[in-house]
Tab-separated table of C-alpha atoms and ligand atoms in Angstrom:
chain	number	residue	atom	x	y	z
I	1	MET	CA	47.965	34.825	57.274
I	2	ASN	CA	49.976	32.192	59.563
I	3	GLY	CA	54.031	30.554	59.073
I	4	THR	CA	52.474	28.048	57.644
I	5	ALA	CA	49.408	28.401	54.777
I	6	SER	CA	48.728	29.961	51.730
I	7	LEU	CA	46.619	32.865	50.849
I	8	VAL	CA	47.066	31.643	47.267
I	9	ASN	CA	45.891	28.264	46.525
I	10	SER	CA	42.959	26.391	45.364
I	11	TRP	CA	43.085	23.129	43.656
I	12	ASN	CA	40.263	21.799	42.729
I	13	GLU	CA	36.352	23.596	41.606
I	14	TRP	CA	34.272	21.990	44.644
I	15	ASP	CA	37.160	22.985	48.531
I	16	PRO	CA	35.953	25.228	51.531
I	17	LEU	CA	36.173	27.986	49.389
I	18	ARG	CA	38.166	30.708	52.195
I	19	GLU	CA	38.885	33.566	49.313
I	20	ILE	CA	37.019	34.039	46.629
I	21	VAL	CA	36.850	37.468	43.285
I	22	VAL	CA	32.801	38.209	42.559
I	23	GLY	CA	33.299	41.119	39.063
I	24	VAL	CA	31.830	44.367	39.068
I	25	ALA	CA	29.220	45.615	36.308
I	26	ASP	CA	30.472	49.666	36.457
I	27	ASN	CA	31.260	51.013	33.307
I	28	ALA	CA	30.309	47.610	31.431
I	29	CYS	CA	29.925	48.594	27.829
I	30	PHE	CA	27.694	46.238	25.369
I	31	GLU	CA	30.538	43.295	23.873
I	32	PRO	CA	31.609	44.968	20.517
I	33	ARG	CA	31.941	42.717	17.132
I	34	GLU	CA	34.870	41.604	16.866
I	35	PRO	CA	36.298	38.425	13.889
I	36	GLY	CA	36.304	36.554	17.237
I	37	HIS	CA	33.112	37.054	18.407
I	38	ARG	CA	29.861	38.542	16.717
I	39	PRO	CA	26.928	39.409	18.895
I	40	GLN	CA	23.393	38.560	18.551
I	41	LEU	CA	20.294	40.419	20.298
I	42	ARG	CA	18.780	37.856	21.452
I	43	GLY	CA	13.830	36.672	21.057
I	44	LYS	CA	12.347	36.528	17.372
I	45	ASP	CA	12.351	40.567	17.034
I	46	GLY	CA	15.949	40.396	15.618
I	47	GLY	CA	17.315	44.418	15.093
I	48	ALA	CA	20.678	45.847	15.555
I	49	PHE	CA	22.967	45.272	18.982
I	50	PRO	CA	24.096	48.315	20.611
I	51	THR	CA	27.349	49.108	21.088
I	52	GLY	CA	28.947	51.850	23.288
I	53	PRO	CA	28.782	51.800	27.622
I	54	LYS	CA	25.602	49.867	29.096
I	55	PRO	CA	22.388	51.567	30.646
I	56	PRO	CA	22.543	53.270	34.249
I	57	GLU	CA	20.075	51.462	35.614
I	58	MET	CA	20.688	47.671	34.224
I	59	ILE	CA	24.025	47.742	35.206
I	60	ASP	CA	22.734	48.800	38.520
I	61	ARG	CA	20.292	45.969	38.104
I	62	ALA	CA	23.441	43.875	37.530
I	63	ASN	CA	25.577	45.213	40.080
I	64	GLU	CA	22.724	44.686	42.509
I	65	GLN	CA	22.922	40.746	42.319
I	66	LEU	CA	27.002	41.070	42.036
I	67	ALA	CA	26.649	42.299	45.569
I	68	GLY	CA	23.042	39.540	46.540
I	69	LEU	CA	26.679	36.574	45.874
I	70	VAL	CA	28.980	39.161	47.916
I	71	SER	CA	26.109	39.300	51.076
I	72	LEU	CA	26.060	35.249	50.579
I	73	LEU	CA	29.815	33.993	50.407
I	74	ARG	CA	30.214	36.489	53.578
I	75	SER	CA	27.364	35.143	55.541
I	76	HIS	CA	28.920	31.728	54.975
I	77	GLY	CA	32.922	32.665	55.767
I	78	VAL	CA	33.704	33.347	52.411
I	79	THR	CA	36.233	36.189	52.217
I	80	VAL	CA	35.235	38.461	49.640
I	81	ARG	CA	37.473	40.937	47.654
I	82	ARG	CA	36.371	42.878	43.990
I	83	PRO	CA	38.553	44.482	40.907
I	84	GLU	CA	38.069	47.672	40.377
I	85	ALA	CA	36.482	48.361	36.876
I	86	PRO	CA	38.809	50.715	35.244
I	87	ARG	CA	37.745	53.219	32.404
I	88	LEU	CA	36.178	50.839	29.176
I	89	ALA	CA	34.274	53.476	26.834
I	90	GLU	CA	36.936	54.603	24.706
I	91	PRO	CA	38.222	52.379	21.744
I	92	VAL	CA	41.896	50.160	21.928
I	93	ARG	CA	44.532	50.080	19.780
I	94	THR	CA	47.556	47.825	20.167
I	95	PRO	CA	49.989	48.215	16.994
I	96	SER	CA	47.889	44.845	15.512
I	97	PHE	CA	44.261	45.756	15.361
I	98	GLU	CA	41.689	49.011	17.102
I	99	VAL	CA	38.599	47.659	18.558
I	100	PRO	CA	35.538	50.514	19.632
I	101	HIS	CA	35.643	49.798	23.405
I	102	GLN	CA	35.712	47.083	26.029
I	103	TYR	CA	33.682	44.970	27.297
I	104	CYS	CA	33.761	44.232	31.179
I	105	VAL	CA	35.030	43.367	35.114
I	106	VAL	CA	32.209	40.922	35.898
I	107	CYS	CA	33.059	37.583	34.704
I	108	PRO	CA	36.927	37.047	36.268
I	109	ARG	CA	37.037	33.835	35.760
I	110	ASP	CA	37.894	33.728	32.250
I	111	VAL	CA	40.708	35.492	32.622
I	112	MET	CA	41.916	34.578	35.966
I	113	ILE	CA	42.775	31.237	36.968
I	114	THR	CA	44.910	30.106	40.249
I	115	VAL	CA	46.053	26.389	40.148
I	116	GLY	CA	47.490	25.137	43.497
I	117	HIS	CA	49.390	28.535	44.735
I	118	GLU	CA	50.415	29.935	41.239
I	119	ILE	CA	47.788	32.378	39.430
I	120	VAL	CA	47.910	31.816	35.854
I	121	GLU	CA	46.481	35.267	34.180
I	122	ALA	CA	44.642	33.632	30.330
I	123	PRO	CA	46.160	35.046	27.113
I	124	MET	CA	42.382	35.846	25.978
I	125	SER	CA	40.568	35.661	22.560
I	126	ARG	CA	38.564	38.309	21.980
I	127	ARG	CA	40.230	42.264	21.348
I	128	ALA	CA	37.892	43.889	23.953
I	129	ARG	CA	38.628	41.328	26.231
I	130	TYR	CA	42.406	41.867	25.711
I	131	PHE	CA	43.389	44.464	28.751
I	132	GLU	CA	40.568	43.088	31.229
I	133	TYR	CA	43.796	41.186	33.402
I	134	GLN	CA	44.633	44.473	34.066
I	135	ALA	CA	41.471	45.627	36.537
I	136	TYR	CA	43.429	42.017	39.189
I	137	ARG	CA	46.981	43.429	38.766
I	138	LYS	CA	46.100	46.034	41.720
I	139	LEU	CA	44.769	42.296	44.268
I	140	VAL	CA	47.009	40.379	42.152
I	141	TYR	CA	50.384	42.194	43.702
I	142	GLU	CA	48.051	42.391	46.370
I	143	TYR	CA	48.334	38.147	46.879
I	144	TRP	CA	51.671	38.199	45.397
I	145	ASN	CA	53.199	40.657	48.014
I	146	ALA	CA	50.754	38.654	51.493
I	147	ASP	CA	51.991	35.483	50.383
I	148	PRO	CA	55.734	34.665	49.365
I	149	ARG	CA	54.986	30.515	48.083
I	150	ALA	CA	52.702	32.887	45.189
I	151	VAL	CA	53.361	32.403	41.185
I	152	TRP	CA	51.897	35.377	39.288
I	153	THR	CA	52.876	33.862	34.972
I	154	VAL	CA	50.922	36.082	32.793
I	155	ALA	CA	51.029	33.856	29.336
I	156	PRO	CA	52.188	35.292	26.526
I	157	LYS	CA	49.376	37.990	24.579
I	158	PRO	CA	48.216	37.046	21.616
I	159	SER	CA	48.300	39.369	18.900
I	160	MET	CA	44.749	39.117	18.020
I	161	ALA	CA	45.353	40.850	14.134
I	162	ASP	CA	42.995	39.697	11.688
I	163	SER	CA	45.728	37.132	10.569
I	164	MET	CA	44.662	35.481	14.338
I	165	TYR	CA	41.472	34.270	12.271
I	166	ARG	CA	39.323	32.813	10.597
I	167	GLU	CA	38.334	34.582	8.172
I	168	GLY	CA	33.797	33.723	7.464
I	169	PHE	CA	33.703	31.900	10.025
I	170	TRP	CA	30.813	33.153	11.116
I	171	GLU	CA	29.108	32.773	7.515
I	172	TRP	CA	30.367	29.210	7.090
I	173	PRO	CA	26.844	27.045	5.060
I	174	LEU	CA	25.941	24.488	7.881
I	175	GLU	CA	27.161	21.278	6.395
I	176	LYS	CA	31.539	23.007	6.518
I	177	ARG	CA	30.164	24.029	9.743
I	178	HIS	CA	29.442	20.203	11.314
I	179	ARG	CA	32.951	19.079	9.832
I	180	GLU	CA	35.402	22.087	10.920
I	181	MET	CA	34.172	21.304	14.477
I	182	HIS	CA	34.288	17.686	14.903
I	183	ALA	CA	38.297	19.083	13.619
I	184	SER	CA	38.107	21.240	16.798
I	185	GLU	CA	38.191	23.857	14.106
I	186	PHE	CA	36.526	27.381	15.076
I	187	CYS	CA	37.332	31.663	14.954
I	188	VAL	CA	41.291	31.481	16.215
I	189	THR	CA	43.716	29.313	13.610
I	190	GLN	CA	45.611	28.104	15.663
I	191	ASP	CA	49.308	30.053	14.854
I	192	GLU	CA	49.589	31.334	18.457
I	193	VAL	CA	48.544	30.959	21.503
I	194	VAL	CA	45.235	30.932	22.844
I	195	PHE	CA	42.968	30.040	25.966
I	196	ASP	CA	40.754	31.725	28.377
I	197	ALA	CA	40.786	30.520	32.306
I	198	ALA	CA	37.128	29.609	31.810
I	199	ASP	CA	37.626	26.245	29.802
I	200	ILE	CA	40.283	25.323	31.765
I	201	SER	CA	38.225	23.479	35.029
I	202	ARG	CA	40.049	22.146	37.727
I	203	PHE	CA	40.593	17.933	39.450
I	204	GLY	CA	43.658	18.191	42.056
I	205	ARG	CA	46.571	17.454	39.848
I	206	ASP	CA	44.530	16.784	37.017
I	207	LEU	CA	42.990	19.901	34.859
I	208	LEU	CA	40.816	19.398	31.636
I	209	VAL	CA	41.155	21.152	29.137
I	210	GLN	CA	38.388	22.411	26.387
I	211	GLU	CA	39.125	23.182	22.719
I	212	SER	CA	37.033	25.684	21.586
I	213	MET	CA	36.640	28.824	19.990
I	214	THR	CA	38.063	31.092	22.784
I	215	THR	CA	40.916	27.285	23.669
I	216	ASN	CA	42.322	26.645	20.537
I	217	ARG	CA	46.125	23.229	21.099
I	218	PRO	CA	48.414	25.601	20.875
I	219	GLY	CA	47.579	27.115	23.886
I	220	ILE	CA	46.260	23.168	25.831
I	221	ARG	CA	50.273	22.943	24.659
I	222	TRP	CA	51.360	25.688	26.224
I	223	LEU	CA	48.953	24.440	29.383
I	224	LYS	CA	50.382	21.545	28.679
I	225	ARG	CA	54.304	22.196	29.239
I	226	HIS	CA	53.850	25.294	31.657
I	227	LEU	CA	51.869	22.708	34.432
I	228	GLU	CA	53.238	19.474	33.883
I	229	PRO	CA	56.914	19.629	35.032
I	230	ARG	CA	55.026	21.023	38.162
I	231	GLY	CA	53.350	17.557	38.269
I	232	LEU	CA	49.853	18.584	37.364
I	233	ARG	CA	48.474	16.243	34.335
I	234	VAL	CA	46.888	18.683	31.668
I	235	HIS	CA	43.853	16.799	29.300
I	236	PRO	CA	42.582	18.403	26.821
I	237	VAL	CA	38.789	17.691	25.627
I	238	HIS	CA	36.390	18.166	23.019
I	239	PHE	CA	32.471	18.475	23.469
I	240	PRO	CA	32.127	17.977	19.994
I	241	LEU	CA	28.079	18.844	18.833
I	242	ASP	CA	28.108	21.728	20.764
I	243	PHE	CA	29.640	23.680	17.474
I	244	PHE	CA	29.559	27.607	18.969
I	245	PRO	CA	31.747	26.236	22.690
I	246	SER	CA	33.748	28.534	24.776
I	247	HIS	CA	34.308	28.365	28.326
I	248	ILE	CA	33.628	24.376	30.333
I	249	ASP	CA	31.780	25.810	33.206
I	250	CYS	CA	28.697	25.413	31.479
I	251	THR	CA	29.600	21.820	29.742
I	252	PHE	CA	31.304	19.426	32.471
I	253	VAL	CA	30.928	20.176	36.055
I	254	PRO	CA	32.582	19.144	38.922
I	255	LEU	CA	30.813	19.052	42.917
I	256	ARG	CA	33.142	17.461	44.594
I	257	PRO	CA	34.960	14.228	44.136
I	258	GLY	CA	33.822	11.460	41.949
I	259	LEU	CA	30.825	13.744	41.042
I	260	VAL	CA	30.786	16.341	37.647
I	261	LEU	CA	27.721	17.104	36.287
I	262	THR	CA	26.818	16.354	32.572
I	263	ASN	CA	25.296	18.690	29.254
I	264	PRO	CA	22.889	16.636	27.872
I	265	ASP	CA	23.629	18.250	24.980
I	266	ARG	CA	27.175	18.555	24.617
I	267	PRO	CA	28.524	13.896	24.944
I	268	LEU	CA	32.127	13.946	25.126
I	269	ARG	CA	34.168	13.000	22.519
I	270	LYS	CA	34.586	9.162	22.217
I	271	GLY	CA	37.201	7.381	24.390
I	272	GLU	CA	37.385	10.586	26.719
I	273	LYS	CA	34.870	9.161	29.389
I	274	GLU	CA	37.673	7.071	29.766
I	275	LEU	CA	39.132	8.420	32.671
I	276	PHE	CA	36.725	9.123	34.774
I	277	LEU	CA	34.792	5.576	34.130
I	278	ARG	CA	38.411	4.000	34.684
I	279	ASN	CA	38.724	5.632	38.292
I	280	ASP	CA	34.590	5.605	39.465
I	281	TRP	CA	33.625	8.778	39.026
I	282	GLU	CA	29.761	10.078	38.599
I	283	LEU	CA	28.336	11.511	35.216
I	284	ILE	CA	24.777	13.154	36.183
I	285	ASP	CA	23.513	14.579	33.109
I	286	ALA	CA	21.984	18.491	34.510
I	287	PRO	CA	18.312	18.729	34.360
I	288	ARG	CA	17.232	20.687	31.089
I	289	PRO	CA	16.782	24.418	31.397
I	290	VAL	CA	14.192	26.379	32.613
I	291	SER	CA	14.882	28.461	29.891
I	292	SER	CA	15.251	28.159	26.136
I	293	ASP	CA	17.839	30.049	24.170
I	294	ASP	CA	15.321	32.367	22.908
I	295	GLU	CA	13.626	33.193	26.569
I	296	MET	CA	17.548	34.194	27.323
I	297	PRO	CA	18.146	37.670	28.302
I	298	ARG	CA	18.044	39.210	25.405
I	299	PHE	CA	21.567	41.206	25.298
I	300	CYS	CA	23.034	37.423	25.924
I	301	GLN	CA	25.045	35.724	24.801
I	302	SER	CA	25.998	32.069	26.385
I	303	SER	CA	23.540	29.345	25.922
I	304	ALA	CA	21.223	28.972	28.358
I	305	TRP	CA	23.537	25.857	30.047
I	306	LEU	CA	24.331	28.911	32.231
I	307	SER	CA	22.073	27.274	34.147
I	308	MET	CA	24.857	24.964	34.955
I	309	ASN	CA	26.591	27.923	36.675
I	310	VAL	CA	27.602	27.033	39.604
I	311	LEU	CA	29.321	27.800	41.787
I	312	SER	CA	30.470	25.481	44.694
I	313	VAL	CA	31.163	27.387	48.485
I	314	SER	CA	32.671	23.452	50.203
I	315	PRO	CA	31.784	19.968	48.857
I	316	GLU	CA	27.759	20.121	50.455
I	317	LYS	CA	26.956	22.965	48.907
I	318	VAL	CA	26.520	25.152	45.527
I	319	VAL	CA	25.071	28.341	44.802
I	320	CYS	CA	22.284	28.032	42.008
I	321	GLU	CA	20.206	30.241	39.830
I	322	GLU	CA	17.278	31.148	41.862
I	323	ALA	CA	14.857	29.837	38.944
I	324	GLU	CA	16.537	26.693	38.049
I	325	ARG	CA	14.228	24.451	40.386
I	326	PRO	CA	14.775	21.660	38.232
I	327	LEU	CA	18.677	21.385	38.527
I	328	GLN	CA	18.185	22.881	42.321
I	329	GLU	CA	16.755	19.612	42.383
I	330	LEU	CA	19.237	17.134	41.690
I	331	LEU	CA	21.318	19.067	43.806
I	332	ASP	CA	19.040	18.044	46.424
I	333	ARG	CA	18.808	14.764	45.732
I	334	LEU	CA	21.625	14.161	45.664
I	335	GLY	CA	22.786	15.799	49.392
I	336	PHE	CA	23.383	19.422	48.330
I	337	GLU	CA	22.136	22.050	50.654
I	338	VAL	CA	21.332	23.761	47.437
I	339	LEU	CA	21.476	28.334	48.124
I	340	PRO	CA	19.495	30.033	45.989
I	341	LEU	CA	20.681	33.232	44.394
I	342	PRO	CA	18.603	35.896	41.833
I	343	PHE	CA	21.682	35.875	39.093
I	344	ARG	CA	19.814	36.790	35.577
I	345	ASP	CA	20.561	40.175	35.794
I	346	VAL	CA	23.599	39.201	35.375
I	347	PHE	CA	23.272	36.837	32.664
I	348	GLU	CA	24.512	40.066	29.460
I	349	TYR	CA	27.439	40.374	31.177
I	350	GLY	CA	29.668	37.117	30.388
I	351	GLY	CA	28.327	34.581	32.857
I	352	SER	CA	26.841	32.735	35.522
I	353	LEU	CA	27.327	32.503	39.515
I	354	HIS	CA	31.150	30.637	38.048
I	355	CYS	CA	32.042	32.881	35.927
I	356	ALA	CA	31.042	36.417	37.923
I	357	THR	CA	33.959	34.396	39.880
I	358	TRP	CA	37.201	33.290	40.792
I	359	ASP	CA	38.561	31.508	43.629
I	360	VAL	CA	41.774	32.073	45.110
I	361	ASN	CA	42.141	30.120	48.587
I	362	ARG	CA	39.881	27.313	48.775
I	363	GLU	CA	40.959	24.614	51.162
I	364	GLY	CA	42.753	21.711	50.515
I	365	SER	CA	46.065	20.452	48.907
I	366	ALA	CA	47.113	18.933	45.883
I	367	ARG	CA	45.061	15.134	45.173
I	368	ASP	CA	44.805	12.711	42.903
I	369	TYR	CA	41.136	12.389	42.131
I	370	PHE	CA	42.328	10.074	39.384
I	371	PRO	CA	44.726	7.009	40.538
I	372	ARG	CA	44.223	4.953	37.775
I	373	ALA	CA	44.877	7.446	34.295
I	374	GLU	CA	46.976	6.463	32.063
I	375	TYR	CA	48.555	10.067	31.573
I	376	ARG	CA	51.632	10.567	28.729
I	377	THR	CA	53.032	14.241	29.485
I	378	LEU	CA	53.947	16.671	26.147
I	379	ALA	CA	57.651	15.337	26.380
I	380	GLU	CA	56.621	11.636	25.779
I	381	ASP	CA	53.577	11.687	23.584
I	382	PRO	CA	54.123	14.850	21.735
I	383	ALA	CA	50.489	14.679	19.825
I	384	ALA	CA	49.366	14.250	23.707
I	385	GLY	CA	45.223	14.110	22.838
I	386	LEU	CA	45.570	17.503	20.437
S	401	LIG	N1	30.783	31.718	29.706
S	401	LIG	C1	30.057	30.291	29.394
S	401	LIG	C2	29.226	31.178	27.905
S	401	LIG	C3	29.305	29.342	27.918
S	401	LIG	C4	27.653	28.449	27.210
S	401	LIG	O1	27.366	29.095	26.811
S	401	LIG	O2	27.444	28.076	27.374
């Protein structure tokens, strides 16, 4: 690192990528059933969702595809770092909850986010992921020690006690579910600060934060109070037709200045598009994924819209799952160089190419891509879209 460059520097989702962390599948377990999550087998056969460690051959298959991503990124000049997976198969007990085992460390995107020169560890929303940050601490210390400008923030950990969750959420009848979803009420209550980092999308000085099953209003308020004094603008966003929203990166995916890939099944709440229209951004619907939800891998808990979970290597170059030909063709027509990569064996670990990564360094600085934004801080407007 020279005297002026920062090792921790990433302001958006598309600037030229220099350094990134890619998750590992070692020691992964099936995600346990808990108040914030009800894993279910895919397909028509049904059956109980397994518990405990994943079979080694399954882990090997995912690791092989993760290694493919590492090689591809390195071949494009990107420095890639990996976390070390701790033991995950033992029960976890805190003063407020117990869980039979942890999940995995494949998706750093859900836990870790770089906002400019700052690394933020998210509080998280699920018990089996409470301690996931620990897998990244060695790397965080290395970045923090090597870069005197780097700021490291750990958001407040919620209790994840029974009281943090809405009893009965998973059994709500459809009518109640629709009513509550439009009020953005999901499985976590509004009593504690809760957010996953993957509900945030970075656009330079502006950040979008999705209110979801994994991010509540106190979580967004915490982000506003933390980031607004640093000159950043935090915009809560909602996708009311997504009845089980979790993580924004299969819903609203910026690809370069002025262009966002949108999910045709999950339109923005009325009024929230204005920010983009007023600033001449183009919102382009992604084509339908090649698989239906039923055709997704048996243990995968994400939607088929993982198709949109692409990783930008630069504003001109995008890594895309190899089977998603319709999306690749769209990206090609939009002028991108598409790098197709097999990644389907990673899906059951919580996501695809964007989820499985945490960018620490991209070229570029804090730019304003929304000069015509009408923004009021939380201090000026305590409701501020919440
Ligand atoms: N972790 C990303 C999952 C998002 C989705 O299922 O749409």
